[in-house]
mmCIF file of C-alpha atoms and ligand atoms in Angstrom:
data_model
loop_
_atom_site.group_PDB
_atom_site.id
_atom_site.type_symbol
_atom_site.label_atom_id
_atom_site.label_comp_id
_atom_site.label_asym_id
_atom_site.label_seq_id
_atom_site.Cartn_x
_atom_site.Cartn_y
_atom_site.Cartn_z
ATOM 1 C CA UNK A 1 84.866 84.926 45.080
ATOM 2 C CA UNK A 2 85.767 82.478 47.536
ATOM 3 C CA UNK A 3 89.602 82.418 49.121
ATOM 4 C CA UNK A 4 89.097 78.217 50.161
ATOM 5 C CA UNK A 5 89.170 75.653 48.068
ATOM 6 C CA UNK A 6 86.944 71.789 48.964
ATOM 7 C CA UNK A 7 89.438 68.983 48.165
ATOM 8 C CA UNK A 8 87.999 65.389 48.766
ATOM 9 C CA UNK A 9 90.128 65.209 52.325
ATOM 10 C CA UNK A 10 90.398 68.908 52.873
ATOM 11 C CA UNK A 11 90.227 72.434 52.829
ATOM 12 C CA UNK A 12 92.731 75.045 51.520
ATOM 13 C CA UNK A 13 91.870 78.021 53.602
ATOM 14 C CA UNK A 14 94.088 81.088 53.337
ATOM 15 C CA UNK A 15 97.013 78.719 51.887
ATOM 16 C CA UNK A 16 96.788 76.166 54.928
ATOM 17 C CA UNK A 17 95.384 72.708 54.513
ATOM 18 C CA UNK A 18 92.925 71.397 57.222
ATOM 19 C CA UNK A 19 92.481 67.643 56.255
ATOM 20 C CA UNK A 20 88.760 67.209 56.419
ATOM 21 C CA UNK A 21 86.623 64.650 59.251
ATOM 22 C CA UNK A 22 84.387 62.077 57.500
ATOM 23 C CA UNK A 23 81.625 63.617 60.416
ATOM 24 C CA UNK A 24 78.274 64.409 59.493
ATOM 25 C CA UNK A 25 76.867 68.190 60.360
ATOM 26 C CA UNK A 26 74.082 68.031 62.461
ATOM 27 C CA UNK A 27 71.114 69.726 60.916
ATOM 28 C CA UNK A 28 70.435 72.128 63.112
ATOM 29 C CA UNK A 29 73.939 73.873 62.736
ATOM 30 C CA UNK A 30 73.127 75.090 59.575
ATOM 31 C CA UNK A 31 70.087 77.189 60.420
ATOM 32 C CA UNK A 32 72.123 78.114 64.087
ATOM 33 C CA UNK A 33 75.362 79.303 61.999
ATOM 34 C CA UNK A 34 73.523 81.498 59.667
ATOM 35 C CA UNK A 35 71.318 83.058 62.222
ATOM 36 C CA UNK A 36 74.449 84.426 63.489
ATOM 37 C CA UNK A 37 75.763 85.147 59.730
ATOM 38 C CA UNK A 38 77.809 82.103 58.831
ATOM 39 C CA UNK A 39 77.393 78.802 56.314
ATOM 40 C CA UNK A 40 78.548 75.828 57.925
ATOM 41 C CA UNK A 41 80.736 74.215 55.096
ATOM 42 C CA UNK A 42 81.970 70.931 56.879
ATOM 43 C CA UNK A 43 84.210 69.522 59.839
ATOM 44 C CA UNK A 44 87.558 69.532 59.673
ATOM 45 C CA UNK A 45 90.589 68.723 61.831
ATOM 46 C CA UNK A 46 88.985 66.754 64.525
ATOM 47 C CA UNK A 47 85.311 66.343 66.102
ATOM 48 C CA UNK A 48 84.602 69.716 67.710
ATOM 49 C CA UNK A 49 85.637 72.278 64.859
ATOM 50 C CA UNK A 50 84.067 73.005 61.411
ATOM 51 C CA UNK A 51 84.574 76.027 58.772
ATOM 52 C CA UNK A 52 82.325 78.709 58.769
ATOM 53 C CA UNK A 53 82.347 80.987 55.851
ATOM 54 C CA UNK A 54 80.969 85.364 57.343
ATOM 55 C CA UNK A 55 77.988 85.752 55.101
ATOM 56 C CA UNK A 56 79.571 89.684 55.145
ATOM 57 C CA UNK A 57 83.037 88.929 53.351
ATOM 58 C CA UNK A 58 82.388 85.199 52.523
ATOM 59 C CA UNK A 59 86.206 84.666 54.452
ATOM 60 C CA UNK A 60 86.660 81.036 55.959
ATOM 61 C CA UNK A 61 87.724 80.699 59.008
ATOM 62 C CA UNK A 62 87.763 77.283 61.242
ATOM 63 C CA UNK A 63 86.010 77.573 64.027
ATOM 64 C CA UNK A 64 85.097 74.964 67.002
ATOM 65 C CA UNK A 65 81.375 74.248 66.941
ATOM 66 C CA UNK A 66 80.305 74.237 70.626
ATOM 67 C CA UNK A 67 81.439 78.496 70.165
ATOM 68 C CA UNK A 68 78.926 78.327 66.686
ATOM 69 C CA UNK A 69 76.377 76.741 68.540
ATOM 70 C CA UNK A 70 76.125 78.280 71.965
ATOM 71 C CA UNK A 71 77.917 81.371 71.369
ATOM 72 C CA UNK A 72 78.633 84.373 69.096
ATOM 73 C CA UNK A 73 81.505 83.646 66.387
ATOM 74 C CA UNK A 74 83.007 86.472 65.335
ATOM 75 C CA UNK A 75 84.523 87.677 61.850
ATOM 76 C CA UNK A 76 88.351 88.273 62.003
ATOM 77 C CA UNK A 77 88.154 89.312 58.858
ATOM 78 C CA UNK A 78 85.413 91.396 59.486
ATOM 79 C CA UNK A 79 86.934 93.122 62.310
ATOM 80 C CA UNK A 80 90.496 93.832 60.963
ATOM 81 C CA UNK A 81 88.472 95.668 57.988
ATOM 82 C CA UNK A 82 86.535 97.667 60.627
ATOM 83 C CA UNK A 83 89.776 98.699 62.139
ATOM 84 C CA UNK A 84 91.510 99.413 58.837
ATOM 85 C CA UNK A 85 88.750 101.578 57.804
ATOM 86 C CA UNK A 86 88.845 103.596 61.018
ATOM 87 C CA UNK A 87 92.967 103.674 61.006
ATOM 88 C CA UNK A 88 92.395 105.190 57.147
ATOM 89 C CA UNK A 89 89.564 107.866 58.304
ATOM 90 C CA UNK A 90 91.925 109.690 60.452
ATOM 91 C CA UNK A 91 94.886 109.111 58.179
ATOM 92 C CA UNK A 92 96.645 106.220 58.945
ATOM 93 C CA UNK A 93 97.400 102.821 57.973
ATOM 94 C CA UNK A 94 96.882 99.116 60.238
ATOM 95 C CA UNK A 95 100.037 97.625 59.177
ATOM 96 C CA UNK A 96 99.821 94.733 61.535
ATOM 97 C CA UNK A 97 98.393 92.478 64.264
ATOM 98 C CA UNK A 98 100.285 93.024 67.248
ATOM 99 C CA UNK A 99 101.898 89.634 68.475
ATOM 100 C CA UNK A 100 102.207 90.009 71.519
ATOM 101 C CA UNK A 101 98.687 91.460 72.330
ATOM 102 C CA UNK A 102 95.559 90.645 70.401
ATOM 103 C CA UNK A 103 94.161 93.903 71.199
ATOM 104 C CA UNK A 104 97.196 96.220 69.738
ATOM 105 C CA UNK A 105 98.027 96.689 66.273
ATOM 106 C CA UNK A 106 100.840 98.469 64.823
ATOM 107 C CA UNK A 107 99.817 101.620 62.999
ATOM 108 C CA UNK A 108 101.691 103.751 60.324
ATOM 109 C CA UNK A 109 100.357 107.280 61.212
ATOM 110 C CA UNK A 110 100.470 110.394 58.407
ATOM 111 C CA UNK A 111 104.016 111.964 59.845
ATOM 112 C CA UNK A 112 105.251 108.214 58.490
ATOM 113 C CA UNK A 113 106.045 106.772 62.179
ATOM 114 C CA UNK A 114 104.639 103.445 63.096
ATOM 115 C CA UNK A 115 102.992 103.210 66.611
ATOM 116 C CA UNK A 116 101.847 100.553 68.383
ATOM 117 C CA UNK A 117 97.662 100.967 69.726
ATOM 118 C CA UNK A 118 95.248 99.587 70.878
ATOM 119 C CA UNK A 119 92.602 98.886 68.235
ATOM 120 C CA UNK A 120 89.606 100.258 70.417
ATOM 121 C CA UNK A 121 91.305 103.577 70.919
ATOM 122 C CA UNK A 122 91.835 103.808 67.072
ATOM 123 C CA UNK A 123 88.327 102.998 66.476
ATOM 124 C CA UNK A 124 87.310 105.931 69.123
ATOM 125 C CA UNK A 125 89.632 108.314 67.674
ATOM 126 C CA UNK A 126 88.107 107.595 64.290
ATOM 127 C CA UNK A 127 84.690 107.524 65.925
ATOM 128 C CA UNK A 128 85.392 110.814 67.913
ATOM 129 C CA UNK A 129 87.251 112.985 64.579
ATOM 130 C CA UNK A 130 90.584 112.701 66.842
ATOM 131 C CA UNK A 131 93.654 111.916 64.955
ATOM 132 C CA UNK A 132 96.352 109.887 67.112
ATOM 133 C CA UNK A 133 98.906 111.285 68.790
ATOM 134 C CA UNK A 134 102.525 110.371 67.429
ATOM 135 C CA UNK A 135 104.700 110.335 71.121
ATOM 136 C CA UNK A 136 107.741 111.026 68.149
ATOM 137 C CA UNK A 137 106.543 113.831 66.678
ATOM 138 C CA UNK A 138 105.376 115.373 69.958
ATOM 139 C CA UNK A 139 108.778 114.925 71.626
ATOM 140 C CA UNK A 140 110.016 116.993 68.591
ATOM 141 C CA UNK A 141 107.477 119.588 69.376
ATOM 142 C CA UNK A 142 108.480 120.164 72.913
ATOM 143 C CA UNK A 143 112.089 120.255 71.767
ATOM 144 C CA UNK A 144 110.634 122.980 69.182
ATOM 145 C CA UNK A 145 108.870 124.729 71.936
ATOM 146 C CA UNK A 146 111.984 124.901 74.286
ATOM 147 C CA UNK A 147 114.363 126.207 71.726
ATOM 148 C CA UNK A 148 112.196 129.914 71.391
ATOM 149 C CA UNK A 149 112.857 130.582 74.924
ATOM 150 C CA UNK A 150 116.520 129.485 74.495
ATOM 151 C CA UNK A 151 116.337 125.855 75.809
ATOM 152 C CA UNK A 152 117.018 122.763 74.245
ATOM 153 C CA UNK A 153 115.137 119.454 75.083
ATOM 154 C CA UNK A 154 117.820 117.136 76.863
ATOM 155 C CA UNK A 155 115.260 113.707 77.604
ATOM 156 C CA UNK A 156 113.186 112.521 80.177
ATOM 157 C CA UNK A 157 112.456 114.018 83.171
ATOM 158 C CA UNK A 158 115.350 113.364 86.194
ATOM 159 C CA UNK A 159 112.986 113.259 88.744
ATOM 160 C CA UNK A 160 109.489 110.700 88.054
ATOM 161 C CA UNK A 161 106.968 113.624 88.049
ATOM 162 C CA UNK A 162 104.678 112.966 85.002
ATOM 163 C CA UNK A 163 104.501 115.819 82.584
ATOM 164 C CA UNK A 164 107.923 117.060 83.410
ATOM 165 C CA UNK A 165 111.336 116.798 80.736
ATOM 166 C CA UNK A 166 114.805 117.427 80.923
ATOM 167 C CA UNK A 167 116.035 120.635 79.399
ATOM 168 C CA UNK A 168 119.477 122.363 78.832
ATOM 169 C CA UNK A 169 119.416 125.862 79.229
ATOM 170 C CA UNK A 170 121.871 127.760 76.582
ATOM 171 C CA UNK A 171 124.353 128.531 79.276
ATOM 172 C CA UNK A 172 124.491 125.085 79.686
ATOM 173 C CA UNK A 173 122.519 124.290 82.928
ATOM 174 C CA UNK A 174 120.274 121.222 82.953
ATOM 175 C CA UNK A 175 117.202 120.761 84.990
ATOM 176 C CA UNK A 176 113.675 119.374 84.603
ATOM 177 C CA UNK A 177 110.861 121.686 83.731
ATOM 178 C CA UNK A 178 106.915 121.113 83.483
ATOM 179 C CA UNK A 179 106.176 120.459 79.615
ATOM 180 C CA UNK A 180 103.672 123.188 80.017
ATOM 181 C CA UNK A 181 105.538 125.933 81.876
ATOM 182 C CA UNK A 182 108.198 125.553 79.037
ATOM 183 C CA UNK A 183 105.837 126.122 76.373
ATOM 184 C CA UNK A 184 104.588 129.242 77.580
ATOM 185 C CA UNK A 185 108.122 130.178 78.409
ATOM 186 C CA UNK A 186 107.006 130.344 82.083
ATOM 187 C CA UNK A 187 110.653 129.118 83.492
ATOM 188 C CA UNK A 188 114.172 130.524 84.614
ATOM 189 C CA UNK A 189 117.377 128.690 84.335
ATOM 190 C CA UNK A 190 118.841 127.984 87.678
ATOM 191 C CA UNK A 191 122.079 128.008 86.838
ATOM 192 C CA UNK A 192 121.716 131.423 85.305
ATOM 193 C CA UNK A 193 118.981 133.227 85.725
ATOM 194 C CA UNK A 194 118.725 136.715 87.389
ATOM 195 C CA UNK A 195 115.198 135.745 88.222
ATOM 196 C CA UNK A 196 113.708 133.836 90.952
ATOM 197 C CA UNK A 197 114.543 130.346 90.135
ATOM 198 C CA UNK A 198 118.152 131.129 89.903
ATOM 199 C CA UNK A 199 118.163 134.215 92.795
ATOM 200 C CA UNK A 200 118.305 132.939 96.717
ATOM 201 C CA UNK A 201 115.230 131.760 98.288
ATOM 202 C CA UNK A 202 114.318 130.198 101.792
ATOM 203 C CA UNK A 203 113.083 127.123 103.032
ATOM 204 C CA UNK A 204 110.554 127.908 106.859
ATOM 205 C CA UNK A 205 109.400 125.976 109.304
ATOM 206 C CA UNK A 206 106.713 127.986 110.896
ATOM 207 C CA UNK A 207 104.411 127.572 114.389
ATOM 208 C CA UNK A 208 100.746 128.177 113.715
ATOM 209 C CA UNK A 209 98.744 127.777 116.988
ATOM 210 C CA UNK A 210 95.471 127.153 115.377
ATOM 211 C CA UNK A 211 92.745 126.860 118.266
ATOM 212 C CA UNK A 212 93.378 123.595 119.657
ATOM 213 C CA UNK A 213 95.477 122.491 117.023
ATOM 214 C CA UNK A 214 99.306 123.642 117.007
ATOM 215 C CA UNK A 215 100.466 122.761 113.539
ATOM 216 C CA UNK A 216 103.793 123.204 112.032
ATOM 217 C CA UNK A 217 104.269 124.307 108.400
ATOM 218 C CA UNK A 218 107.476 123.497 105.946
ATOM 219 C CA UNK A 219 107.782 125.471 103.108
ATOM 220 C CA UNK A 220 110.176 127.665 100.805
ATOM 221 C CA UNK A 221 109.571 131.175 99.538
ATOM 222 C CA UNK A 222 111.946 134.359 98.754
ATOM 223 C CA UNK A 223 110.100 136.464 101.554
ATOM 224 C CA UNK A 224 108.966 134.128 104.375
ATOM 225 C CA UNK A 225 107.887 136.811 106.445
ATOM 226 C CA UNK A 226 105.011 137.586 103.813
ATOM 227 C CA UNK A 227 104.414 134.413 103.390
ATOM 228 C CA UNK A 228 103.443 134.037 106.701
ATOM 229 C CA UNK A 229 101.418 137.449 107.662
ATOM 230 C CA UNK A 230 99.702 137.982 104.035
ATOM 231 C CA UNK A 231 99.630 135.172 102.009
ATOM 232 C CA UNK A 232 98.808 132.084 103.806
ATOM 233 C CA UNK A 233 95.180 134.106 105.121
ATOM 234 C CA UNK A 234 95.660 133.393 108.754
ATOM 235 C CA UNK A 235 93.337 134.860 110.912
ATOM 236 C CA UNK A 236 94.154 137.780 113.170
ATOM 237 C CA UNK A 237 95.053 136.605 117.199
ATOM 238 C CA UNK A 238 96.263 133.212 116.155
ATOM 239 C CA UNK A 239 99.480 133.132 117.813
ATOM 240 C CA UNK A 240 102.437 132.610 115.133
ATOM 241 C CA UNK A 241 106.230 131.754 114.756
ATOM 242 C CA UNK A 242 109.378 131.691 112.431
ATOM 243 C CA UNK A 243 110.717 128.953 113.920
ATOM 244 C CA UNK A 244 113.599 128.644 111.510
ATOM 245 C CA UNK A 245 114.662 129.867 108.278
ATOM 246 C CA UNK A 246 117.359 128.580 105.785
ATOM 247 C CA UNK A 247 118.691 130.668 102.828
ATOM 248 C CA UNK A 248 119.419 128.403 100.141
ATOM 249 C CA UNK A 249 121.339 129.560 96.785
ATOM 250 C CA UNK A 250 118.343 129.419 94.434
ATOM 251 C CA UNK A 251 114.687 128.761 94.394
ATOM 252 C CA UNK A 252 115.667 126.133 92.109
ATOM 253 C CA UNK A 253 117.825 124.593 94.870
ATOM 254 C CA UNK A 254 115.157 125.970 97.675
ATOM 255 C CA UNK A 255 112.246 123.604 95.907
ATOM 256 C CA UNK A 256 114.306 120.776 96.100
ATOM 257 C CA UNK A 257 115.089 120.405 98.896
ATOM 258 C CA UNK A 258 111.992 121.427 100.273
ATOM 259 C CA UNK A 259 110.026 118.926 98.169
ATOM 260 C CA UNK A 260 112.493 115.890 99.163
ATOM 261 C CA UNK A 261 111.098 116.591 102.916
ATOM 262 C CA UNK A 262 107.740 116.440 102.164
ATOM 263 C CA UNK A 263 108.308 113.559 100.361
ATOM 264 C CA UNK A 264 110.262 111.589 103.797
ATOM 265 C CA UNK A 265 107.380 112.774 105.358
ATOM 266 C CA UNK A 266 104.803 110.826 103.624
ATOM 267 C CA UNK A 267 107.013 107.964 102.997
ATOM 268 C CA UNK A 268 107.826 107.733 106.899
ATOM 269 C CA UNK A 269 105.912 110.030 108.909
ATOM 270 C CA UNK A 270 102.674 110.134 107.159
ATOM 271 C CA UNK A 271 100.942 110.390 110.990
ATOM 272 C CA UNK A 272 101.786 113.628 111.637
ATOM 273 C CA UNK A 273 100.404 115.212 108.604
ATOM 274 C CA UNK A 274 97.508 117.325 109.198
ATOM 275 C CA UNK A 275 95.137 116.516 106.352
ATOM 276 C CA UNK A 276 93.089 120.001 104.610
ATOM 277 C CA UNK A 277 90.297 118.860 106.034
ATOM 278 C CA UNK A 278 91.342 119.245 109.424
ATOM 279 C CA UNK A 279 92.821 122.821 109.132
ATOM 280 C CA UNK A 280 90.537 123.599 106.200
ATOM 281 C CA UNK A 281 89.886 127.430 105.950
ATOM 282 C CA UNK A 282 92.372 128.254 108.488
ATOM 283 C CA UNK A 283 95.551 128.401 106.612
ATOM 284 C CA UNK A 284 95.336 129.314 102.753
ATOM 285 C CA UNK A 285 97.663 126.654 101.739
ATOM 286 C CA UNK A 286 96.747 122.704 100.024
ATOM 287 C CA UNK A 287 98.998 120.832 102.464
ATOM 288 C CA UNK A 288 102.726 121.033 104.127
ATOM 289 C CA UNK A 289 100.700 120.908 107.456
ATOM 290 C CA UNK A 290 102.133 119.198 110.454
ATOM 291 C CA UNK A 291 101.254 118.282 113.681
ATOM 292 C CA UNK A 292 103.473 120.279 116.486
ATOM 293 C CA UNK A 293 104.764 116.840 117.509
ATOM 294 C CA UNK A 294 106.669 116.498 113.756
ATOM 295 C CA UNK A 295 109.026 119.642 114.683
ATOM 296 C CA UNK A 296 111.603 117.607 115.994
ATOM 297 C CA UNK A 297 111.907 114.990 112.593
ATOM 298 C CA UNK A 298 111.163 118.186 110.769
ATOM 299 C CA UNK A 299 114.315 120.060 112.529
ATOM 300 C CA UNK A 300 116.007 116.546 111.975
ATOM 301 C CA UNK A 301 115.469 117.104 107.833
ATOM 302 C CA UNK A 302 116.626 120.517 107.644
ATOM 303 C CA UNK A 303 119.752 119.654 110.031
ATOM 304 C CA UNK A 304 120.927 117.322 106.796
ATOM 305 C CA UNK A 305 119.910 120.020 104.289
ATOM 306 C CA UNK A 306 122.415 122.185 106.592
ATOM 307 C CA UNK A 307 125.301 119.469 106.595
ATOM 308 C CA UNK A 308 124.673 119.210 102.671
ATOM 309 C CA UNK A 309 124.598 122.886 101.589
ATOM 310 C CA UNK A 310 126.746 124.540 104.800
ATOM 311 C CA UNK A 311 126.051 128.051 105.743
ATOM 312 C CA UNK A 312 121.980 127.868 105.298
ATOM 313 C CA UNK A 313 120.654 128.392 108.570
ATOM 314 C CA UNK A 314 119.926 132.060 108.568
ATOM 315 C CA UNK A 315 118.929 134.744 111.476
ATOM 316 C CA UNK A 316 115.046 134.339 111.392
ATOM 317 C CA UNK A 317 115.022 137.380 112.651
ATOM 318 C CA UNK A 318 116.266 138.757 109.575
ATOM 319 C CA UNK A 319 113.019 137.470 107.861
ATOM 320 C CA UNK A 320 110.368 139.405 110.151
ATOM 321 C CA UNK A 321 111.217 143.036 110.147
ATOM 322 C CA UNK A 322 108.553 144.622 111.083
ATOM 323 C CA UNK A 323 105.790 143.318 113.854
ATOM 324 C CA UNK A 324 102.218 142.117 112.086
ATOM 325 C CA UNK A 325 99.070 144.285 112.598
ATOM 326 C CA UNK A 326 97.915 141.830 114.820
ATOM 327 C CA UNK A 327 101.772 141.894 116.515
ATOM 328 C CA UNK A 328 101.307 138.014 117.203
ATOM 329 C CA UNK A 329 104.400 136.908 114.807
ATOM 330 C CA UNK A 330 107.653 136.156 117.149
ATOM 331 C CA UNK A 331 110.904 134.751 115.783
ATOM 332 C CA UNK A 332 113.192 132.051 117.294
ATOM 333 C CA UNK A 333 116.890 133.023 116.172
ATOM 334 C CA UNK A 334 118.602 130.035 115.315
ATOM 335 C CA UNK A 335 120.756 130.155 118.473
ATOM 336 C CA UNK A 336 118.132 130.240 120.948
ATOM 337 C CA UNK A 337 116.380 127.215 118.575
ATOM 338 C CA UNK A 338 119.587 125.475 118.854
ATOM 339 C CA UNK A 339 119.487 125.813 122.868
ATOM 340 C CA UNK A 340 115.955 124.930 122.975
ATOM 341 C CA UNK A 341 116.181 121.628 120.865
ATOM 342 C CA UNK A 342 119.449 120.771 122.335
ATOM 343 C CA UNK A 343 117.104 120.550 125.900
ATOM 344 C CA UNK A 344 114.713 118.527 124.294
ATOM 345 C CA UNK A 345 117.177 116.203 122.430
ATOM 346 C CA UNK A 346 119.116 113.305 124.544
HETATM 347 ZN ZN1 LIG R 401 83.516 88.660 57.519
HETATM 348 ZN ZN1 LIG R 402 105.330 111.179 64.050
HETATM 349 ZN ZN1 LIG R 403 121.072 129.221 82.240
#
């Protein structure tokens, strides 16, 4: 069966006529097109194209001859097949050529949503057993997900981390939540919860005097004092301070803020971060390492957390009840802080 009919001054191919050029074909085309799995059938529109009909699927296609002759032609017909067979072995259906994209087609998939892919990652999925994922169906699932631990999924994520999503909590309480926390349940509602999220935690600013290197460390927790003696593996005789302490009204609240520091600090102070590699080993902690010179922006960024949420600044004191083994851990109250920035500040 052929789909193109030969009129005297043209060819029907695939209901479109191309009028036909009075041209001879060069003799050598014809063994050159079927080495690469073509008949040459004649010239058509103007001097540099011809019709070459895929020795696989006998489909017509026009063609410009300088891509016969010194390249590789390719089947479209051929290759939307390919990719219709691999959309059918794991279920689903090509529908259509993307317009937009040549590489993208538009997919119905087995829940009956059409998606939009890229042909090579259908192709892999089929090569690879993998079905494709339906963003729909899996937005559904989260929402599913949510509602046994009593939340509801309430959209995308307010702040840009990836893998986050917004979710209302039953007493009403929105706030953004890993996707994977949630599905283990692993959350607390801030606006409710009797838990740490929703119970009062602290933001620190503590002085480590690592040998030669005074660094400064920003971070939240509901004991700070531990924190600072058991948890962040500090070894004993390094000098260290509670430089400040804020009691915010949740962890929620506490993380928050905390994060939006870090974040001015990259964004404008990226200098006095002390990369891992420099502390390495000494302090058990990723990053939230400062030089000593950043204690005065640092200060600066807790001040506004203290103008925005009133009544945070907290007796450090308070924090570090009992002396360390190694008795090296001394407190600054905020008053004497106070006096002591106020003589460094203009
Ligand atoms: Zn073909
Ligand atoms: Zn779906
Ligand atoms: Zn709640």
């Amino acid at each position: 069966m052929s789909d193109y009919t030969r009129l005297p001054s043209a060819f029907l191919i695939a209901g479109t006529s191309y009028p036909a050029v009075a041209l001879p074909l060069d003799p050598s085309w014809l063994a050159i097109a079927r080495s690469k799995g073509f008949d040459i059938l004649g010239r058509v529109v103007d001097r540099y194209r011809c019709v070459l009909r895929c020795h696989d699927c006998r489909t017509p296609a026009v063609v410009r001859i300088n891509v016969m002759r010194d390249h590789a032609p390719l089947c479209h017909a051929c290759i939307q097949r390919r990719r219709a067979a691999a959309a059918k072995a794991i279920g689903a259906e090509l529908i259509a050529a993307d317009a937009q994209h040549r590489h993208y087609g538009h997919f119905r998939l087995p829940c009956d949503h059409v998606v939009r892919r890229q042909y090579l990652r259908v192709e892999k999925a089929a090569a690879g057993g993998h079905a494709i994922d339906c963003p729909a169906c899996r937005e559904t699932r989260y929402g599913t997900e949510a509602q046994a631990f009593g939340w509801n999924l309430a959209g995308k994520a307010k702040g840009r981390r990836p893998g986050y999503r917004r979710y209302r909590h039953r007493c009403g309480h929105r706030q953004d939540v890993s996707i994977g926390n949630m599905a283990w349940g692993d959350t607390s509602c801030g606006g409710c919860a009797a838990n740490w999220a929703g119970k009062p935690s602290f933001i620190y600013l503590f002085r480590i005097d690592l040998p030669g290197l005074p660094v400064v460390k920003l971070g939240y927790s509901a004991r700070p004092a531990k924190r600072l003696r058991h948890q962040l593996g500090i070894a004993r005789g390094i000098k260290t301070e509670i430089l400040r302490v804020m009691l915010l009204p949740s962890g929620n609240v506490a993380v928050r803020e905390e994060s939006a520091c870090h974040r001015t600090m990259r964004e404008r102070h990226a200098g006095l971060i002390v990369p891992k590699a420099t502390f390495g080993d000494a302090i058990n902690t990723q990053g939230e390492i400062y030089h000593a010179a950043a204690l005065e922006v640092l200060h600066g960024l807790l001040d506004d957390v203290a103008l925005r949420l009133p009544q945070t600044d907290v007796d450090a004191t308070s924090c570090a009840t009992s002396s360390t083994p190694s008795g090296s851990t001394a407190v600054t109250s905020p008053r004497n802080l106070r006096r002591r920035m106020s003589t460094h500040r203009p």
